Amino acid sequence: MLVTENLMQFIWKLRLFRANGLNSTDGGSLAVVQVGQYNTDSGPDFLMSHIRYADRDWFGHVEIHVQSSDWDRHAHQEDVTYNNVILHVVWKNDKVIYRSDGTSIPTLVLSDYVDKNLLEKYANMMDTKSWIPCEYQLGPINILKKSMWLNTLSIERLEMKVQRIFVLLKHFDNDWEKTFWVWMCRSMGLKVNADTFQEFGEKLPLHILKKYRSNLFKTEAIFFGISGLLLGKPTSGYVKRLVDEFKYQQHIHDIEIVFGVWKRLRMRPYNFPERRIAQLAVLFSKNELGVAKLLGVDSLEAARKLFKIESSSDFWESRFSLGTKEKAKKSAWIGKETVDLLVINVVVVFLFSYGKYFGIQSYIEMALQLLEELPAENNNIVRRFAKHNWDVKDAGKTQGMLQLKEFYCDKKRCLHCRIGMEILKGN
């Protein structure tokens, strides 16, 4: 199998090699007292290591390469940073290497001391075509270890979203209200229309909309006009009124229209972009949704209430789109599962972001509390993990599962995954 430096670093860091009877390539006896601190920055791979070589204690750094000749290929022989390397760990010894001061470095051929079963396990995980690399080895892993890993991944996922919020915040000159509505719109688009909905949110003229907040019709006209969905031939008198109102608003305020493409292929009517935009208009106008209301959330019930639509314009009571009338009751309502997704992706993310930005712990704690109280999400990834004896009960854990699948399993980052580590260690 193809051995990589990442695999070697993993083996060294966790001491997954036979520790007794080690010898350097020159025949000197070796003992690894401390493998050292893994270095993620430039310089040697492991810092502050401690080895016993030829009955003497050596303190310094350890460098790891697949082949010893990689030392010269990476020009370490010219870099004084590597003069304090006390051990060169390689998989294949094909050359004697030297520091920049001309002294040779003890070399350990790691392949002589690694269990072949570990290599086979890793090869199987890397070569598999299964849904996840460890699909058939996942079940026996201790449930507590799996739970703790999901907790970590849930926070990791949340932190990644926070960084995206901070990027938007910087782009909009620290305007939290604008950032909120851009993120809110993107979240309403789900994966299919997320980018177009974000562009839609970016073009919402909040300073104008706030003047008409109590007027749902004007709000809808501006929302739908910006979406570009009013460009076709009006299908009803109400749509014609929306078109006329937006033309007037666009003329006096120079409002831009989105360039993105709205997708509907294989989409349930409840997720049509027209329906989502109608809901956003109600949330803005009737619910007066914004940062202030979000920061006032003190319970799961309060968070869900933010997205509860009591009434909308008559036009949307039985329609999914701007076209012909559909047989649907209360079509402007937001379903329970969607509400909970909005709590996860909007309320939790914004409370956490706001708390981090201003150092207000109460907002961070409320965000984490909501994740614990929300029920587990019901999606294909969660259901697939449940088939392998990994059933979870809250949204915090399911967010961790999504992070695991997307950023570890799909990328085969098994060496960075605690589950992968447990399997390779044989525990």
Coordinates of C-alpha atoms in Angstrom, one line a residue:
M1 CA 0.0 0.0 0.0
L2 CA 1.0 3.6 -0.5
V3 CA 2.2 5.0 2.9
T4 CA 1.9 8.8 3.4
E5 CA 3.6 11.2 5.8
N6 CA 0.2 11.7 7.4
L7 CA -0.1 8.0 8.2
M8 CA 3.4 8.0 9.6
Q9 CA 2.8 11.1 11.8
F10 CA -0.4 9.4 13.0
I11 CA 1.5 6.2 13.9
W12 CA 4.3 8.2 15.7
K13 CA 1.9 10.5 17.6
L14 CA -0.1 7.6 19.0
R15 CA 3.0 5.3 19.4
L16 CA 1.4 2.6 17.3
F17 CA 4.8 1.0 16.7
R18 CA 6.7 -1.7 18.6
A19 CA 8.6 0.3 21.2
N20 CA 11.0 -2.5 22.3
G21 CA 14.2 -3.3 20.5
L22 CA 14.4 -0.2 18.3
N23 CA 17.6 0.4 16.4
S24 CA 18.8 3.2 14.2
T25 CA 20.1 2.5 10.7
D26 CA 23.7 2.6 12.0
G27 CA 23.0 -0.1 14.5
G28 CA 22.7 2.1 17.6
S29 CA 20.0 1.2 20.2
L30 CA 17.0 3.6 20.4
A31 CA 14.3 4.2 23.0
V32 CA 11.5 6.8 22.5
V33 CA 10.9 8.5 25.8
Q34 CA 8.6 11.3 24.5
V35 CA 7.4 11.4 20.9
G36 CA 7.1 15.1 21.2
Q37 CA 4.5 17.7 20.4
Y38 CA 2.9 17.5 17.0
N39 CA 3.7 20.7 15.0
T40 CA 1.0 22.0 12.7
D41 CA 3.1 25.0 11.7
S42 CA 6.3 25.2 9.6
G43 CA 9.4 23.4 10.9
P44 CA 10.0 19.8 12.1
D45 CA 7.0 17.5 12.6
F46 CA 7.4 16.9 16.3
L47 CA 8.9 19.4 18.8
M48 CA 10.4 18.9 22.3
S49 CA 11.0 15.2 21.7
H50 CA 13.1 13.0 24.0
I51 CA 14.9 9.9 22.8
R52 CA 17.7 7.7 24.3
Y53 CA 20.2 6.9 21.6
A54 CA 23.4 4.9 22.2
D55 CA 22.8 5.2 26.0
R56 CA 22.6 9.0 25.9
D57 CA 19.6 11.2 26.3
W58 CA 18.8 13.5 23.4
F59 CA 16.3 16.4 23.5
G60 CA 15.1 18.1 20.4
H61 CA 12.9 17.6 17.3
V62 CA 11.8 14.7 15.2
E63 CA 11.3 14.9 11.4
I64 CA 9.2 12.3 9.5
H65 CA 9.5 11.4 5.8
V66 CA 8.4 8.5 3.6
Q67 CA 11.9 8.3 2.2
S68 CA 15.1 9.6 3.8
S69 CA 16.0 11.3 0.6
D70 CA 12.9 13.6 1.1
W71 CA 15.1 15.4 3.6
D72 CA 17.3 16.8 0.7
R73 CA 14.3 17.2 -1.6
H74 CA 12.7 19.5 0.9
A75 CA 16.0 21.4 1.3
H76 CA 16.2 20.7 5.1
Q77 CA 20.0 20.3 4.7
E78 CA 20.2 24.0 4.0
D79 CA 17.8 25.1 6.8
V80 CA 19.2 25.9 10.2
T81 CA 15.8 25.3 11.7
Y82 CA 16.4 21.6 11.3
N83 CA 19.8 21.6 13.0
N84 CA 18.0 20.6 16.3
V85 CA 16.4 17.5 14.8
I86 CA 17.6 14.5 16.9
L87 CA 15.9 11.7 14.9
H88 CA 14.8 11.2 11.3
V89 CA 11.9 8.8 11.1
V90 CA 11.4 7.2 7.6
W91 CA 9.5 4.4 6.0
K92 CA 12.3 3.6 3.6
N93 CA 16.0 4.4 4.1
D94 CA 17.4 5.3 0.6
K95 CA 20.0 7.8 1.6
V96 CA 22.2 9.1 4.4
I97 CA 21.2 12.6 5.2
Y98 CA 23.0 15.5 7.1
R99 CA 22.1 18.7 8.9
S100 CA 23.2 22.1 7.5
D101 CA 26.3 22.0 9.8
G102 CA 27.4 18.7 8.2
T103 CA 26.5 16.3 11.1
S104 CA 24.6 13.1 10.4
I105 CA 21.2 12.4 12.0
P106 CA 20.2 9.1 13.6
T107 CA 17.5 7.4 11.4
L108 CA 14.7 5.1 12.4
V109 CA 13.0 2.9 9.7
L110 CA 9.5 2.9 11.1
S111 CA 8.2 0.2 8.7
D112 CA 10.3 -2.4 10.6
Y113 CA 8.3 -1.8 13.8
V114 CA 4.6 -1.4 12.6
D115 CA 2.0 -4.1 12.8
K116 CA 0.9 -5.1 9.3
N117 CA -2.7 -5.4 10.5
L118 CA -2.8 -1.7 11.1
L119 CA -1.6 -1.0 7.6
E120 CA -4.3 -3.4 6.2
K121 CA -7.0 -1.7 8.2
Y122 CA -5.9 1.7 6.9
A123 CA -5.6 0.4 3.3
N124 CA -9.2 -1.0 3.5
M125 CA -10.5 2.3 4.7
M126 CA -8.8 4.3 2.0
D127 CA -9.7 1.9 -0.8
T128 CA -13.3 1.2 0.2
K129 CA -16.3 2.2 -2.0
S130 CA -18.6 2.1 1.0
W131 CA -20.8 5.0 2.2
I132 CA -18.2 5.8 4.8
P133 CA -14.7 4.3 5.1
C134 CA -15.4 2.5 8.4
E135 CA -19.0 1.4 7.5
Y136 CA -18.5 -2.2 8.5
Q137 CA -16.3 -1.4 11.5
L138 CA -18.3 1.4 13.1
G139 CA -20.7 -0.7 15.2
P140 CA -18.4 -2.1 17.9
I141 CA -17.0 1.4 18.8
N142 CA -17.9 2.4 22.4
I143 CA -21.1 4.5 22.3
L144 CA -19.6 7.0 24.8
K145 CA -16.6 7.7 22.6
K146 CA -18.9 8.2 19.6
S147 CA -21.1 10.5 21.6
M148 CA -18.1 12.6 22.8
W149 CA -16.8 12.9 19.3
L150 CA -20.2 14.1 18.0
N151 CA -20.2 16.8 20.7
T152 CA -16.8 18.0 19.5
L153 CA -17.9 18.0 15.9
S154 CA -21.1 19.8 16.7
I155 CA -19.1 22.7 18.1
E156 CA -16.7 22.5 15.2
R157 CA -19.5 22.8 12.7
L158 CA -21.0 25.8 14.7
E159 CA -17.6 27.5 14.8
M160 CA -17.3 27.2 11.0
K161 CA -20.7 28.8 10.5
V162 CA -19.7 31.6 12.9
Q163 CA -16.7 32.3 10.8
R164 CA -19.0 32.7 7.7
I165 CA -21.1 35.1 9.7
F166 CA -18.1 37.1 10.6
V167 CA -17.1 37.3 6.9
L168 CA -20.5 38.6 6.0
L169 CA -20.4 41.0 9.0
K170 CA -17.1 42.5 7.8
H171 CA -18.5 42.8 4.2
F172 CA -21.5 44.7 5.5
D173 CA -19.5 47.0 7.7
N174 CA -20.5 45.4 11.0
D175 CA -24.2 45.8 10.2
W176 CA -25.8 43.0 12.2
E177 CA -29.3 43.5 10.8
K178 CA -28.1 43.2 7.2
T179 CA -25.9 40.2 8.0
F180 CA -28.9 38.6 9.8
W181 CA -31.2 38.9 6.8
V182 CA -28.6 37.7 4.3
W183 CA -28.0 34.6 6.4
M184 CA -31.8 34.2 7.1
C185 CA -32.5 34.3 3.3
R186 CA -29.7 31.8 2.6
S187 CA -31.0 29.4 5.2
M188 CA -34.5 29.6 3.7
G189 CA -33.0 28.5 0.4
L190 CA -31.8 25.2 1.8
K191 CA -29.0 23.6 -0.3
V192 CA -30.7 23.9 -3.6
N193 CA -31.3 27.6 -3.8
A194 CA -28.9 28.8 -1.0
D195 CA -26.7 30.9 -3.3
T196 CA -29.5 32.6 -5.1
F197 CA -31.3 33.3 -1.8
Q198 CA -28.1 34.8 -0.4
E199 CA -27.9 37.1 -3.4
F200 CA -31.6 37.9 -2.8
G201 CA -30.8 38.8 0.8
E202 CA -27.9 41.0 -0.2
K203 CA -30.1 43.1 -2.5
L204 CA -32.9 43.6 0.0
P205 CA -33.0 47.4 0.7
L206 CA -33.7 47.2 4.4
H207 CA -33.7 50.9 4.9
I208 CA -36.6 51.1 2.4
L209 CA -38.4 48.0 3.6
K210 CA -38.4 49.3 7.2
K211 CA -40.6 52.2 6.1
Y212 CA -43.2 49.8 4.8
R213 CA -42.8 47.1 7.5
S214 CA -46.5 47.4 8.5
N215 CA -47.6 47.0 4.9
L216 CA -47.4 43.4 3.8
F217 CA -48.5 44.1 0.3
K218 CA -45.6 46.6 -0.4
T219 CA -43.2 44.3 1.4
E220 CA -44.3 41.4 -0.9
A221 CA -44.0 43.6 -4.0
I222 CA -40.4 44.6 -3.2
F223 CA -39.4 41.0 -2.2
F224 CA -40.9 39.4 -5.3
G225 CA -39.7 42.2 -7.5
I226 CA -36.1 41.8 -6.3
S227 CA -36.4 38.0 -6.8
G228 CA -37.1 38.5 -10.6
L229 CA -40.1 36.3 -10.4
L230 CA -42.4 39.1 -11.5
L231 CA -40.8 39.4 -14.9
G232 CA -43.2 37.1 -16.6
K233 CA -46.8 37.8 -17.7
P234 CA -49.0 38.4 -14.6
T235 CA -51.2 35.4 -13.9
S236 CA -53.8 37.2 -11.7
G237 CA -55.0 40.6 -10.6
Y238 CA -53.0 40.4 -7.4
V239 CA -49.7 39.6 -9.3
K240 CA -50.5 42.5 -11.6
R241 CA -50.7 44.8 -8.6
L242 CA -47.4 43.4 -7.3
V243 CA -45.8 44.2 -10.6
D244 CA -47.1 47.7 -10.7
E245 CA -46.1 48.4 -7.1
F246 CA -42.5 47.1 -7.7
K247 CA -42.1 49.1 -10.9
Y248 CA -42.9 52.2 -8.9
Q249 CA -40.6 51.3 -6.0
Q250 CA -37.8 50.3 -8.4
H251 CA -38.1 53.6 -10.2
I252 CA -37.9 55.9 -7.2
H253 CA -35.3 53.8 -5.2
D254 CA -33.2 52.2 -8.0
I255 CA -33.7 48.6 -6.7
E256 CA -31.6 45.8 -8.2
I257 CA -32.9 42.4 -9.2
V258 CA -31.1 39.1 -8.6
F259 CA -29.2 37.4 -11.4
G260 CA -29.2 34.0 -9.9
V261 CA -31.3 31.1 -11.2
W262 CA -34.2 29.7 -9.1
K263 CA -34.3 25.9 -9.1
R264 CA -37.4 23.8 -8.8
L265 CA -36.4 20.5 -10.4
R266 CA -37.6 17.5 -8.3
M267 CA -38.5 19.9 -5.5
R268 CA -41.6 19.6 -3.4
P269 CA -44.0 22.5 -3.8
Y270 CA -43.6 23.4 -0.1
N271 CA -40.0 24.3 -1.0
F272 CA -40.7 26.4 -4.1
P273 CA -38.8 29.7 -4.0
E274 CA -42.0 31.7 -4.4
R275 CA -43.4 30.1 -1.3
R276 CA -40.2 30.8 0.7
I277 CA -40.2 34.4 -0.4
A278 CA -43.8 34.8 0.6
Q279 CA -42.9 33.4 4.0
L280 CA -39.9 35.8 4.3
A281 CA -42.2 38.7 3.5
V282 CA -44.5 37.7 6.3
L283 CA -41.6 37.2 8.8
F284 CA -40.3 40.6 8.0
S285 CA -43.6 42.4 8.0
K286 CA -46.0 40.7 10.4
N287 CA -43.5 39.0 12.7
E288 CA -41.0 41.9 12.6
L289 CA -38.2 39.3 12.6
G290 CA -34.8 40.8 13.2
V291 CA -31.7 40.7 15.5
A292 CA -33.5 42.3 18.4
K293 CA -36.2 39.6 18.5
L294 CA -33.6 36.9 18.1
L295 CA -31.5 38.1 21.0
G296 CA -34.6 38.0 23.2
V297 CA -35.0 34.2 22.8
D298 CA -34.9 32.5 26.2
S299 CA -36.4 29.1 25.3
L300 CA -37.0 26.6 22.5
E301 CA -40.6 27.7 22.4
A302 CA -39.6 31.3 22.0
A303 CA -37.2 30.4 19.2
R304 CA -39.8 28.4 17.3
K305 CA -42.3 31.2 17.7
L306 CA -40.1 33.5 15.7
F307 CA -41.0 31.6 12.6
K308 CA -44.7 30.9 13.3
I309 CA -46.9 32.4 10.6
E310 CA -50.4 33.2 11.9
S311 CA -51.7 34.7 8.7
S312 CA -50.5 35.9 5.3
S313 CA -52.1 37.7 2.3
D314 CA -55.1 35.9 0.9
F315 CA -53.3 35.1 -2.3
W316 CA -50.9 32.7 -0.5
E317 CA -53.5 30.9 1.6
S318 CA -53.9 28.2 -1.0
R319 CA -51.0 28.7 -3.4
F320 CA -47.4 27.4 -3.8
S321 CA -46.4 29.7 -6.6
L322 CA -47.3 32.9 -8.5
G323 CA -49.0 30.8 -11.1
T324 CA -52.3 28.9 -11.0
K325 CA -54.2 28.2 -7.8
E326 CA -53.2 25.0 -6.0
K327 CA -55.2 22.8 -3.7
A328 CA -53.3 23.5 -0.5
K329 CA -54.4 24.7 2.9
K330 CA -52.4 27.4 4.7
S331 CA -49.6 27.1 2.2
A332 CA -47.8 30.1 3.7
W333 CA -47.2 28.3 6.9
I334 CA -43.7 27.0 7.7
G335 CA -43.6 23.3 8.6
K336 CA -42.4 22.0 11.9
E337 CA -39.2 20.4 10.5
T338 CA -38.3 23.5 8.6
V339 CA -38.9 25.7 11.7
D340 CA -36.5 23.5 13.7
L341 CA -33.9 23.7 10.9
L342 CA -34.2 27.5 11.0
V343 CA -33.7 27.4 14.8
I344 CA -30.6 25.4 14.2
N345 CA -29.2 27.3 11.3
V346 CA -30.3 30.8 12.1
V347 CA -31.1 31.3 15.8
V348 CA -28.4 29.0 17.2
V349 CA -25.8 30.3 14.8
F350 CA -26.6 34.0 15.4
L351 CA -26.8 33.7 19.2
F352 CA -23.5 31.9 19.2
S353 CA -21.9 34.4 16.8
Y354 CA -23.2 37.4 18.7
G355 CA -22.0 35.9 22.0
K356 CA -18.6 35.2 20.6
Y357 CA -18.2 38.6 19.0
F358 CA -19.2 40.6 22.0
G359 CA -18.0 38.1 24.7
I360 CA -21.5 37.6 26.1
Q361 CA -21.6 34.0 27.6
S362 CA -25.3 33.9 28.1
Y363 CA -26.0 34.0 24.3
I364 CA -23.5 31.2 23.8
E365 CA -25.1 29.1 26.5
M366 CA -28.6 29.6 25.1
A367 CA -27.4 28.6 21.6
L368 CA -25.9 25.3 23.0
Q369 CA -29.0 24.7 25.1
L370 CA -31.3 25.0 22.1
L371 CA -29.2 22.4 20.2
E372 CA -29.6 20.0 23.2
E373 CA -33.3 20.5 23.4
L374 CA -34.1 20.3 19.7
P375 CA -35.0 16.8 18.5
A376 CA -32.7 14.9 16.2
E377 CA -32.9 15.9 12.6
N378 CA -34.5 13.5 10.2
N379 CA -32.3 13.2 7.1
N380 CA -30.6 10.5 5.1
I381 CA -27.3 10.9 6.8
V382 CA -28.8 10.5 10.3
R383 CA -30.8 7.5 9.1
R384 CA -27.8 5.8 7.6
F385 CA -25.7 6.2 10.7
A386 CA -28.6 4.8 12.8
K387 CA -28.4 1.5 10.7
H388 CA -24.9 1.1 12.2
N389 CA -25.9 1.2 15.8
W390 CA -25.5 5.0 16.1
D391 CA -28.9 6.4 17.0
V392 CA -29.0 9.9 18.5
K393 CA -31.7 12.0 20.1
D394 CA -30.9 15.7 19.8
A395 CA -29.9 18.2 17.1
G396 CA -26.5 18.8 18.6
K397 CA -25.6 15.2 17.9
T398 CA -27.1 15.2 14.4
Q399 CA -25.2 18.4 13.6
G400 CA -22.1 16.5 14.6
M401 CA -23.0 13.7 12.3
L402 CA -23.4 16.0 9.4
Q403 CA -19.9 17.5 10.1
L404 CA -18.5 14.0 10.4
K405 CA -19.9 12.8 7.1
E406 CA -19.0 16.0 5.1
F407 CA -15.6 16.9 6.5
Y408 CA -14.2 13.5 7.6
C409 CA -15.9 10.5 6.0
D410 CA -16.3 12.0 2.5
K411 CA -12.8 13.4 2.5
K412 CA -11.4 10.1 4.1
R413 CA -9.8 12.1 6.9
C414 CA -9.8 8.9 9.0
L415 CA -6.4 9.8 10.7
H416 CA -8.0 13.0 12.1
C417 CA -11.2 11.2 13.2
R418 CA -11.5 9.8 16.7
I419 CA -13.5 6.9 15.3
G420 CA -10.9 6.1 12.7
M421 CA -8.2 6.4 15.4
E422 CA -10.0 3.8 17.6
I423 CA -10.4 1.4 14.7
L424 CA -6.7 1.7 13.7
K425 CA -5.6 1.3 17.3
G426 CA -7.7 -1.8 17.4
N427 CA -9.8 -0.7 20.4

